[in-house]
Short mmCIF file of N, CA and C in Angstrom, two decimals:
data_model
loop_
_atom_site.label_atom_id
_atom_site.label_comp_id
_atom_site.label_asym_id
_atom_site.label_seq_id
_atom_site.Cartn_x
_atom_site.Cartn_y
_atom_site.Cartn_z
N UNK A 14 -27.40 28.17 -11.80
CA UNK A 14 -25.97 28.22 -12.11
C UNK A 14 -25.15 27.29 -11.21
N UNK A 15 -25.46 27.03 -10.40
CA UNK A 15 -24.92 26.09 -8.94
C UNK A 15 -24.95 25.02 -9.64
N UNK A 16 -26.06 24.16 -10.05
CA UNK A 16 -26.35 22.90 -10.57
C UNK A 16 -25.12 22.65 -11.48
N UNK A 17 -24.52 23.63 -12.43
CA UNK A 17 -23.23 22.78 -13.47
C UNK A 17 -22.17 22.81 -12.64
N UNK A 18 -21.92 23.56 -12.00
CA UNK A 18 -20.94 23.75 -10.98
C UNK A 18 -20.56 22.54 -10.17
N UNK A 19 -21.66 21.99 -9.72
CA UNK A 19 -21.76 20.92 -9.04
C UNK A 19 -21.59 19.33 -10.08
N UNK A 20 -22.33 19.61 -10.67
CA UNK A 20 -22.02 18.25 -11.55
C UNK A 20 -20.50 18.69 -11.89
N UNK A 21 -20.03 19.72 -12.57
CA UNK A 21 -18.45 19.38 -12.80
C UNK A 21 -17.73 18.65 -11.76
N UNK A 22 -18.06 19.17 -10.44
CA UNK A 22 -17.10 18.44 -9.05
C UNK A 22 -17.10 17.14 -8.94
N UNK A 23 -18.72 16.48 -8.90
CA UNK A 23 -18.95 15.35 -9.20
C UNK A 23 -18.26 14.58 -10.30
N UNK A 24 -18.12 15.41 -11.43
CA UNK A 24 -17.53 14.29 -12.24
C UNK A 24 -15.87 14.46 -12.43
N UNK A 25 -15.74 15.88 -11.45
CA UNK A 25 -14.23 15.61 -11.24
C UNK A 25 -13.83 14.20 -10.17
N UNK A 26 -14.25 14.68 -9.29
CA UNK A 26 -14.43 13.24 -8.12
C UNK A 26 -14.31 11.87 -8.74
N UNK A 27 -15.59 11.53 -9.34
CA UNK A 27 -16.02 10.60 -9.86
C UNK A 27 -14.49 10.48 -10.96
N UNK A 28 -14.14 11.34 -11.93
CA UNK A 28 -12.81 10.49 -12.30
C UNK A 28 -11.34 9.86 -11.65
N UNK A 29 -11.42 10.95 -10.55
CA UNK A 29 -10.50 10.77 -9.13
C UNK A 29 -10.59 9.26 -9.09
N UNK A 30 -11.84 8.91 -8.12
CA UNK A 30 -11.42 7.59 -7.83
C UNK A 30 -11.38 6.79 -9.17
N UNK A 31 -12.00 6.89 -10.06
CA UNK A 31 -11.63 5.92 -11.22
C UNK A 31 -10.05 5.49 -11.41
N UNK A 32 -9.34 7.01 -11.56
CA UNK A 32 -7.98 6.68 -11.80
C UNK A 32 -6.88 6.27 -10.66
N UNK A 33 -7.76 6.43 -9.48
CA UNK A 33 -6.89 5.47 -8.88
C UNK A 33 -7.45 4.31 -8.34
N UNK A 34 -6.04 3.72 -7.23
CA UNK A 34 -6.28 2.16 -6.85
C UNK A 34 -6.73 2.04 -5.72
N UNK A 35 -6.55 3.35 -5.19
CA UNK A 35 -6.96 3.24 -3.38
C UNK A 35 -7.20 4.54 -3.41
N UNK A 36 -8.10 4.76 -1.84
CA UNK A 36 -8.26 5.85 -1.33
C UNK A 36 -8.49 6.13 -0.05
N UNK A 37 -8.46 6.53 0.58
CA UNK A 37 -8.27 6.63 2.15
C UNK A 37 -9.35 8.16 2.68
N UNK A 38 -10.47 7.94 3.19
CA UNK A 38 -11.14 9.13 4.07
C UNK A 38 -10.57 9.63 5.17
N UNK A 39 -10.52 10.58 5.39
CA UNK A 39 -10.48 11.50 6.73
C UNK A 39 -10.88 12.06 7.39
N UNK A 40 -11.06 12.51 8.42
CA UNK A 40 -11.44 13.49 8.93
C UNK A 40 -10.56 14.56 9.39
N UNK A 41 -10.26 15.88 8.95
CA UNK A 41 -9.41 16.93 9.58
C UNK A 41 -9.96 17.55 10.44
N UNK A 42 -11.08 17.59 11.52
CA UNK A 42 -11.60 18.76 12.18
C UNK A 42 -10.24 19.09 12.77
N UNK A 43 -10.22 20.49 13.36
CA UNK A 43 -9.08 21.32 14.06
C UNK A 43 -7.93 21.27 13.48
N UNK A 44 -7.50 20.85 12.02
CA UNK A 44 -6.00 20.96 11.28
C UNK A 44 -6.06 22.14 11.25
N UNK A 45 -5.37 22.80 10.94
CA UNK A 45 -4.92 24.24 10.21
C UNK A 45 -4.51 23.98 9.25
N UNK A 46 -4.17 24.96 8.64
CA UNK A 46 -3.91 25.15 7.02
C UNK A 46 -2.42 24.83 6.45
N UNK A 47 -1.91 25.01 7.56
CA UNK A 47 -0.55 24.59 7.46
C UNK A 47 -0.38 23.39 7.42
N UNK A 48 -0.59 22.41 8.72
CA UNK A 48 -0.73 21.14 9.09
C UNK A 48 -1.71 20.43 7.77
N UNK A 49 -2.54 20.34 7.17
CA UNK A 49 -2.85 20.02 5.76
C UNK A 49 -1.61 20.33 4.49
N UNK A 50 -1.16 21.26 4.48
CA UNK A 50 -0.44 21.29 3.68
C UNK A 50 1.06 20.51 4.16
N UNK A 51 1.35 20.47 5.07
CA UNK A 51 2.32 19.62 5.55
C UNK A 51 1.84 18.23 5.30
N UNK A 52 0.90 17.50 5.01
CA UNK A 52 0.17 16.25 4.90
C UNK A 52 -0.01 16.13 3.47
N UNK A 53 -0.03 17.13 3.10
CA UNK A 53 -0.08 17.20 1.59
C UNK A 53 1.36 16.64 0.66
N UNK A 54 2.03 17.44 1.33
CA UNK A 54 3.43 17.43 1.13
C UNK A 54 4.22 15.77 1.39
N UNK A 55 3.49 15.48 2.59
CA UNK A 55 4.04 14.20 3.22
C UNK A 55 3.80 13.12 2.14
N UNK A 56 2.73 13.04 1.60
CA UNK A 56 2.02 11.95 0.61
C UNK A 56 2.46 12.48 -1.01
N UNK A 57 2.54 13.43 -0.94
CA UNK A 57 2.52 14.09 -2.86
C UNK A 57 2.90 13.26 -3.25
N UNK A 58 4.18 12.70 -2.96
CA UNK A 58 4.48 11.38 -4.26
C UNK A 58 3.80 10.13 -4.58
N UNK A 59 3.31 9.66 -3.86
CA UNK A 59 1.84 8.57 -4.36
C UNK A 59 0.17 8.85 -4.09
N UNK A 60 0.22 9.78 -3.82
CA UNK A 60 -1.17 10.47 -3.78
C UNK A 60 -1.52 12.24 -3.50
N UNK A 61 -2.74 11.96 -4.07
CA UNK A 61 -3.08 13.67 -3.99
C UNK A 61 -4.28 13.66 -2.84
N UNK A 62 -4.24 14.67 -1.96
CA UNK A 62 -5.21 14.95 -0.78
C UNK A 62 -6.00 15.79 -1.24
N UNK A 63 -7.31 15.89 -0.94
CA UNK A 63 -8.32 17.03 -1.32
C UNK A 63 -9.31 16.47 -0.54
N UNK A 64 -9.99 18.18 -0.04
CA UNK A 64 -10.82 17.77 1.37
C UNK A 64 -12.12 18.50 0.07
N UNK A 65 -12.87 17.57 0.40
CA UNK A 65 -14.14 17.14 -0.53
C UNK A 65 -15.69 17.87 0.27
N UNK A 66 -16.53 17.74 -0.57
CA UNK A 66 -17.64 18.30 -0.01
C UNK A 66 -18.57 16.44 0.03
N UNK A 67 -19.17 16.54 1.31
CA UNK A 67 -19.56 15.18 1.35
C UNK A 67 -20.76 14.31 1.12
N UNK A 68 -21.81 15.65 0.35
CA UNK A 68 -22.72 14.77 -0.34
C UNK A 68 -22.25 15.08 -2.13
N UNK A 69 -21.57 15.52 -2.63
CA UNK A 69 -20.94 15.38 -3.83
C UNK A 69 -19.77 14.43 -3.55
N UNK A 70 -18.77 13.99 -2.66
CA UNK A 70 -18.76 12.44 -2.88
C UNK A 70 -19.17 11.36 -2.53
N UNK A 71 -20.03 11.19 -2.16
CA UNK A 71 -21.34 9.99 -1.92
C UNK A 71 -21.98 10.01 -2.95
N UNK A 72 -22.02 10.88 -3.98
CA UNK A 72 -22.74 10.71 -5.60
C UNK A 72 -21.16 10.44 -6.29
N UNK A 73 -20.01 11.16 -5.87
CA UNK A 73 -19.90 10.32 -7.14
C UNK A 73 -18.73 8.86 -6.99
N UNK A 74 -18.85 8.47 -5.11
CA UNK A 74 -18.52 7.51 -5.07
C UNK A 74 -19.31 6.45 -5.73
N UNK A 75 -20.58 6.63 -5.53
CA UNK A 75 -21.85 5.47 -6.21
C UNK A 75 -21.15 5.76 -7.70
N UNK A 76 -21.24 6.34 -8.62
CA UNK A 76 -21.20 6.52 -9.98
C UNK A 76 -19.56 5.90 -10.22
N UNK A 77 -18.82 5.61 -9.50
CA UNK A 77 -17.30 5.50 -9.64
C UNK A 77 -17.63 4.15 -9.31
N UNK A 78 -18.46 3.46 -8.52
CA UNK A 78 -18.94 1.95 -7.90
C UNK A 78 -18.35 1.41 -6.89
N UNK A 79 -18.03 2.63 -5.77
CA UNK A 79 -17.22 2.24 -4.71
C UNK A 79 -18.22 2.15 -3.84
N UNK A 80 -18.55 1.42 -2.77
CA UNK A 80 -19.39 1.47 -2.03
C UNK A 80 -18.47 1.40 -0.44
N UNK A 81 -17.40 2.49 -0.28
CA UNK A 81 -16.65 1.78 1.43
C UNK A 81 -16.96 3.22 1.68
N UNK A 82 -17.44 4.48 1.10
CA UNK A 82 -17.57 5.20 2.06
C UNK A 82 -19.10 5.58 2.55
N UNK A 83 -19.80 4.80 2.08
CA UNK A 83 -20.96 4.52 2.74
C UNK A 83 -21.47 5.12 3.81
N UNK A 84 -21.91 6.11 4.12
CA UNK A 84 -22.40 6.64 5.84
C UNK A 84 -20.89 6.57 6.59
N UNK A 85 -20.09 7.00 6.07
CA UNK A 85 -18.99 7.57 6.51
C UNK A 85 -18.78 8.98 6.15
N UNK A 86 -19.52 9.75 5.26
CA UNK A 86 -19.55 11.14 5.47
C UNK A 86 -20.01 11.95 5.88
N UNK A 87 -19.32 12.23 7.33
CA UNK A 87 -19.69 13.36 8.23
C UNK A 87 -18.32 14.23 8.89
N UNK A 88 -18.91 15.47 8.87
CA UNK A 88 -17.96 16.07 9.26
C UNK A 88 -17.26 16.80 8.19
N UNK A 89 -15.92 17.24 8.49
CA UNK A 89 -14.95 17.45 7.58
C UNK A 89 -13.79 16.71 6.82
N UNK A 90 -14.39 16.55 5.84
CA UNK A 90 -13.33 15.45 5.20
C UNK A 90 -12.80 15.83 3.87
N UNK A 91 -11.74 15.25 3.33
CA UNK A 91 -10.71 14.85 2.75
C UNK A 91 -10.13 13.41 2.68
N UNK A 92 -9.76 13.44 1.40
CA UNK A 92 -9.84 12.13 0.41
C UNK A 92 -7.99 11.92 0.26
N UNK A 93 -7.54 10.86 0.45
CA UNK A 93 -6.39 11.02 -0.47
C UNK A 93 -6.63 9.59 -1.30
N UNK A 94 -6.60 10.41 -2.57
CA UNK A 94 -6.59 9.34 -3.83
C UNK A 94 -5.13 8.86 -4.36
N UNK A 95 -5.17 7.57 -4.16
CA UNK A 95 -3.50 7.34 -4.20
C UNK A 95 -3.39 6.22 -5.77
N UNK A 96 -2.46 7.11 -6.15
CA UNK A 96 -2.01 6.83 -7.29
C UNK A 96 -0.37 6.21 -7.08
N UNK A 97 -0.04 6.01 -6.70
CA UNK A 97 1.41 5.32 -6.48
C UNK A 97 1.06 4.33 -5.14
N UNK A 98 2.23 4.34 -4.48
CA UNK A 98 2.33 2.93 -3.47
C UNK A 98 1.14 3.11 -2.58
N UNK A 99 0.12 2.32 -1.86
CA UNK A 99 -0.91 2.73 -0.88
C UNK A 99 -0.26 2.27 0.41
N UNK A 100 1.23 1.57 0.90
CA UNK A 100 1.28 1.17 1.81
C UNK A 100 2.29 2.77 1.98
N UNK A 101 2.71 4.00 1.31
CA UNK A 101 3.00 4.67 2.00
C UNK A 101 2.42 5.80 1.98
N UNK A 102 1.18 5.98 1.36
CA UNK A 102 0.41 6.94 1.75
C UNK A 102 -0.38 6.37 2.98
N UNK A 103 -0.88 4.55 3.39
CA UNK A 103 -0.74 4.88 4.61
C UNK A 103 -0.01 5.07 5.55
N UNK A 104 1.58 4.73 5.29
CA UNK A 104 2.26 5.30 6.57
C UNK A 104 2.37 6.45 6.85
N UNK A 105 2.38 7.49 5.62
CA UNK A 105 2.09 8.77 5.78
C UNK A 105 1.46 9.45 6.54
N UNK A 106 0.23 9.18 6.48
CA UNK A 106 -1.34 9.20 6.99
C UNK A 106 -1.25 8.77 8.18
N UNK A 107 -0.68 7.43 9.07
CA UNK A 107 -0.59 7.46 10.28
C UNK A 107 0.51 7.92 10.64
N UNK A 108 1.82 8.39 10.62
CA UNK A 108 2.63 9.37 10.97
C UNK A 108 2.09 10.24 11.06
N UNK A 109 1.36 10.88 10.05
CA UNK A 109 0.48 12.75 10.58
C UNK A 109 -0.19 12.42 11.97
N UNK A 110 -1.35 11.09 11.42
CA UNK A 110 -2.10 11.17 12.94
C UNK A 110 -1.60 10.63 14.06
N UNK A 111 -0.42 10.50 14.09
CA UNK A 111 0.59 10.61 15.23
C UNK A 111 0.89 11.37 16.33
N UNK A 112 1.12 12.11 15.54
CA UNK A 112 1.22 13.90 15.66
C UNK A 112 0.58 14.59 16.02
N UNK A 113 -0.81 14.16 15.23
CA UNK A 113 -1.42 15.41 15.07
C UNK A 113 -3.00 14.38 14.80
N UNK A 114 -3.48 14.44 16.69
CA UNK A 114 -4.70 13.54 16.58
C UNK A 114 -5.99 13.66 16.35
N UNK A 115 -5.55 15.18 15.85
CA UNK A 115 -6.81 15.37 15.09
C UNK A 115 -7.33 14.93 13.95
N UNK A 116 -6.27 14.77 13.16
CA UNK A 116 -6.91 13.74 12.29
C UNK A 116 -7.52 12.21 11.74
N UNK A 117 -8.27 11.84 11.66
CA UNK A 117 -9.24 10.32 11.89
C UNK A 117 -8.60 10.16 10.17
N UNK A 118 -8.80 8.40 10.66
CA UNK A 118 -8.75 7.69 9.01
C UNK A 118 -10.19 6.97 9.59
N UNK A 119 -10.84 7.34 8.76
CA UNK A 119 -12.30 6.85 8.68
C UNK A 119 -12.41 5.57 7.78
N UNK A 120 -11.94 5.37 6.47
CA UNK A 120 -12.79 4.39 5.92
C UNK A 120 -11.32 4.66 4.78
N UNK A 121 -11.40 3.51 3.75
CA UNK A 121 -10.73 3.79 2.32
C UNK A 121 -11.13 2.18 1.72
N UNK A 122 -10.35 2.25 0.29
CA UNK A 122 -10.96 0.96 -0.04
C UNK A 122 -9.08 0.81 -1.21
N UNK A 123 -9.01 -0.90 -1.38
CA UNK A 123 -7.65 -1.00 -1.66
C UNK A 123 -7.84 -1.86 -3.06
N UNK A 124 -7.84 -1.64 -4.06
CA UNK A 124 -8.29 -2.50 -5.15
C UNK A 124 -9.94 -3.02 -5.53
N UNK A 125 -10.66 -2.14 -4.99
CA UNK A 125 -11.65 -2.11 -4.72
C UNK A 125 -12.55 -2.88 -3.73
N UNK A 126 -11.43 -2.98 -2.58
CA UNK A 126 -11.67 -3.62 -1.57
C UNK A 126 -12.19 -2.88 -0.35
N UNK A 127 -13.39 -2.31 0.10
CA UNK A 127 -13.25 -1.73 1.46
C UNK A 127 -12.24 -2.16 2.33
N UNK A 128 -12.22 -0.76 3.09
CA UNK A 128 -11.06 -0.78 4.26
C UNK A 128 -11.67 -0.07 5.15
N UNK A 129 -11.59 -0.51 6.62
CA UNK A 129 -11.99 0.15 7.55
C UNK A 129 -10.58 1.42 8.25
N UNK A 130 -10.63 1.78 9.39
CA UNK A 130 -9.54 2.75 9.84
C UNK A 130 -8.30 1.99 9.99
N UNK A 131 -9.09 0.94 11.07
CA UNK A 131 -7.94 -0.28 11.57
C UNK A 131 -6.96 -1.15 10.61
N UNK A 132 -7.78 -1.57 9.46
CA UNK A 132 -6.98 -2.27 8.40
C UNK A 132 -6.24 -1.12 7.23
N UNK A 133 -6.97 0.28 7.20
CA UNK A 133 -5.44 1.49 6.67
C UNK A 133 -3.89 0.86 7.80
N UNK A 134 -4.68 1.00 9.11
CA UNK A 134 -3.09 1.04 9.76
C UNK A 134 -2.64 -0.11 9.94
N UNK A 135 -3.28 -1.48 9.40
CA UNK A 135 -2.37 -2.50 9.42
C UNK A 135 -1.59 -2.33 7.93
N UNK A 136 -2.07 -2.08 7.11
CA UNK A 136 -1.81 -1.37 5.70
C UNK A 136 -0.38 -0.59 5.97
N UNK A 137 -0.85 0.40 7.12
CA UNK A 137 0.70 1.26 6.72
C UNK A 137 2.36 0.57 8.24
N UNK A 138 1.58 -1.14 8.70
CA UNK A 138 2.48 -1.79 9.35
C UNK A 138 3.24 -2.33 8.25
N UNK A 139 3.50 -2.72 7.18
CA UNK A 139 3.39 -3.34 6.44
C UNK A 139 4.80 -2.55 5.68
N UNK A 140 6.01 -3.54 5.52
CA UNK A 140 6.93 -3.02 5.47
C UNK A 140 7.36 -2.68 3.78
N UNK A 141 8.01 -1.67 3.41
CA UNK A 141 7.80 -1.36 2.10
C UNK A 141 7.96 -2.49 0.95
N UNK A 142 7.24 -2.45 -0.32
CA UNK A 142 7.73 -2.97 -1.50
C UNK A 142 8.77 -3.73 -1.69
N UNK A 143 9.78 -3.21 -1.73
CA UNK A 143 10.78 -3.58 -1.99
C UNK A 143 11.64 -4.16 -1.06
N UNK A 144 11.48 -3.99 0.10
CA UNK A 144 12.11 -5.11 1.00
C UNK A 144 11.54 -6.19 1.30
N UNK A 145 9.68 -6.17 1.05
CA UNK A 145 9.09 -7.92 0.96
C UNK A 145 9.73 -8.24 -0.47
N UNK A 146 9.89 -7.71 -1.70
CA UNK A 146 11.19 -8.07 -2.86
C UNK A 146 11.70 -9.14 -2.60
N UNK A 147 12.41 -8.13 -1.52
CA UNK A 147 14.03 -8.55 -1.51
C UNK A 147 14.39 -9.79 -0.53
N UNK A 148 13.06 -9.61 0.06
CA UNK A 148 12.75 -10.72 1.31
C UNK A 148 12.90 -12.15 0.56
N UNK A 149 12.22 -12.07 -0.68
CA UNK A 149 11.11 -13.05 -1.66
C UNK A 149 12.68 -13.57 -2.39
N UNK A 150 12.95 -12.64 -2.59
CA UNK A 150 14.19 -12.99 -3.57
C UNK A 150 15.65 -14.03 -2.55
N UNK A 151 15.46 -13.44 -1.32
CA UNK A 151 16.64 -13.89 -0.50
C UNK A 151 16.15 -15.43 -0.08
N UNK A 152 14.92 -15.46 -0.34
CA UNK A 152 14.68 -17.01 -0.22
C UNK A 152 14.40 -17.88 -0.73
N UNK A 153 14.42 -17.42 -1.87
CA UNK A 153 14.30 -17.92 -3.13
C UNK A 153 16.07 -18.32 -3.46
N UNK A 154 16.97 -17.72 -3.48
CA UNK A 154 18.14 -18.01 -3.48
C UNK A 154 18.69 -18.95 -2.71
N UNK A 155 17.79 -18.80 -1.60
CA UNK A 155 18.19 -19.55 -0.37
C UNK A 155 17.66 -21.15 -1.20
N UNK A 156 16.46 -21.07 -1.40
CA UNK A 156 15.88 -22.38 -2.03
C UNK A 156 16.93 -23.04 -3.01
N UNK A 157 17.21 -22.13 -3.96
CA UNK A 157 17.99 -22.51 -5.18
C UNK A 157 19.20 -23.39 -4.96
N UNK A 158 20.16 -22.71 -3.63
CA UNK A 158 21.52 -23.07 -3.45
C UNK A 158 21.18 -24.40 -2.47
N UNK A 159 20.06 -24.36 -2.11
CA UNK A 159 20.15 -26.15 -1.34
C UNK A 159 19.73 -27.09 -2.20
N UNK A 160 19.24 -26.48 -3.15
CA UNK A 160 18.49 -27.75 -4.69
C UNK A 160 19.86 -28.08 -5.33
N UNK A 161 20.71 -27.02 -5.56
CA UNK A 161 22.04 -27.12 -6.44
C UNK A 161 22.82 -28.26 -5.20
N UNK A 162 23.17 -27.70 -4.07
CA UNK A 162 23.73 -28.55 -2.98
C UNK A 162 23.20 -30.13 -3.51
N UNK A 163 21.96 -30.55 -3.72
CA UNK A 163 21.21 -31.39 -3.21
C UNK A 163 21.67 -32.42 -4.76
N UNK A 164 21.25 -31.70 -6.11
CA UNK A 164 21.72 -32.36 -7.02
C UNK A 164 23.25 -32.78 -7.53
N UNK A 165 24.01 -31.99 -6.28
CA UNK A 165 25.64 -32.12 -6.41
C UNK A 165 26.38 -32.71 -5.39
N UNK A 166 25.47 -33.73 -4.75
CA UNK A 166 25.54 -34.23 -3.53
C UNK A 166 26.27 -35.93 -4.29
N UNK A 167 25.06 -36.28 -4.59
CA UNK A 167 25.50 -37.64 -5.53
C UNK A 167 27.06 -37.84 -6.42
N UNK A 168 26.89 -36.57 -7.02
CA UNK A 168 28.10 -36.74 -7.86
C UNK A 168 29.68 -36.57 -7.21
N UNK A 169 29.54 -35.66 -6.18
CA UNK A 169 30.39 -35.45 -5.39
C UNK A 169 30.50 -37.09 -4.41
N UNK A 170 29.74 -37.48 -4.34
CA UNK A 170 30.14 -38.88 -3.44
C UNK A 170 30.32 -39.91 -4.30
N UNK A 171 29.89 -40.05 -5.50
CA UNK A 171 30.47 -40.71 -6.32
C UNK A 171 31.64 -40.48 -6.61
N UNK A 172 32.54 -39.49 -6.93
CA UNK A 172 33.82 -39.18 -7.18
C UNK A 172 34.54 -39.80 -5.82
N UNK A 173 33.83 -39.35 -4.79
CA UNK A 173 34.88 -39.54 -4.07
C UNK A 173 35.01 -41.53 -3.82
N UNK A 174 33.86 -41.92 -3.88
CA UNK A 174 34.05 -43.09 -3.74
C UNK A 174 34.77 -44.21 -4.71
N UNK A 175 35.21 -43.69 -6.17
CA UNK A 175 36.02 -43.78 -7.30
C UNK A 175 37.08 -43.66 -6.55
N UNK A 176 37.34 -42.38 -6.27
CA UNK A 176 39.25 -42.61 -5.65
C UNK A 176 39.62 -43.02 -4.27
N UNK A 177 38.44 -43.72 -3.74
CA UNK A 177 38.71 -44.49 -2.45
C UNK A 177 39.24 -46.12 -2.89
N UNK A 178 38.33 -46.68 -4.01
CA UNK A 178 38.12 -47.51 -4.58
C UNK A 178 39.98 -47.75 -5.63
N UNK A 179 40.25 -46.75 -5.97
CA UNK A 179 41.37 -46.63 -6.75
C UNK A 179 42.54 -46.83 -5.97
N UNK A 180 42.33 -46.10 -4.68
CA UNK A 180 43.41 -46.25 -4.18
C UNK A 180 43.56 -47.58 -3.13
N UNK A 181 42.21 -48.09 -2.95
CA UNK A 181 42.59 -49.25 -2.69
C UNK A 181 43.19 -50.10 -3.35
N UNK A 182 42.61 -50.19 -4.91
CA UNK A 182 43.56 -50.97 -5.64
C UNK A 182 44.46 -51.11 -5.92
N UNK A 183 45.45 -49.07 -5.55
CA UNK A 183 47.03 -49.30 -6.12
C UNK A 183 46.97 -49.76 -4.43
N UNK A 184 46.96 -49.70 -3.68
CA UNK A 184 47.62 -50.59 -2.25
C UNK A 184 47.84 -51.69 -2.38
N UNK A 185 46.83 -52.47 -3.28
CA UNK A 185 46.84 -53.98 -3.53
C UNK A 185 48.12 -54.40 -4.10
#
């Protein structure tokens, strides 16, 4: 009876990471139940946390074709599978382990890119979405208004050199 039990988890897992883009390992030894659910809470909007059993996801990371958590499962762990932004489920994730150093970022992978601990937290240095945007956009404007400057340069000195020219002639 164990055996379907188990394959269901597996192929719950196994659709987990399918449907998302990233995922991030952990380790919680010594959280409490609270402090998880406070972490839970912290991330809910671009990802879901669930502390996993760790040879049912090592089967169904292989079957999903992730290969970053590799001999990274030991211990007690938990997954957050992130389905919205990954640069703030990792800031999330290192704000908790801020706090609260019991918790390890072990391993995750970003577009199906392994990630080690170190590159989650350059991940969650990494200033939000929308202000690299807005960054992109402010210099891009910036570009625009010196091209416009640049093609209105000529015409503007041509004019003016017309009524330099003019008014020399009414002097004459």
């Amino acid at each position: 009876m164990a055996q379907p039990g188990k394959a269901a988890a597996v192929g719950e897992l196994t659709e987990s990471f399918r449907n998302s883009h990233a995922a991030v390992l952990t380790e919680y030894r010594g959280l409490t139940v609270a402090q998880l659910k406070e972490l839970r809470n912290a991330i809910r909007e671009h990802a879901e946390y669930a502390v996993v059993k760790n040879t049912l996801t090592e089967i169904a990371a292989k079957e999903a074709g992730i290969s970053a958590f590799e001999g990274k499962m030991a211990g007690p762990s938990a997954i957050a599978f992130v389905h919205g932004d990954a640069v703030e489920v990792a800031k999330g994730l290192r704000d908790f382990a801020k706090t609260n150093p019991q918790l390890l970022l072990k391993a995750g992978y970003l577009d199906g890119k392994p990630l080690d601990g170190a590159e989650i937290t350059k991940l969650a240095d990494l200033e939000p979405r929308e202000v690299m945007l807005a960054k992109l956009a402010g210099a891009l404007k910036g570009s625009l208004t010196k091209a416009a400057y640049v093609f209105q340069a000529p015409l503007s000195k041509t004019v003016r050199t017309v009524d330099a020219l003019r008014a020399q002639q009414d002097a004459a």
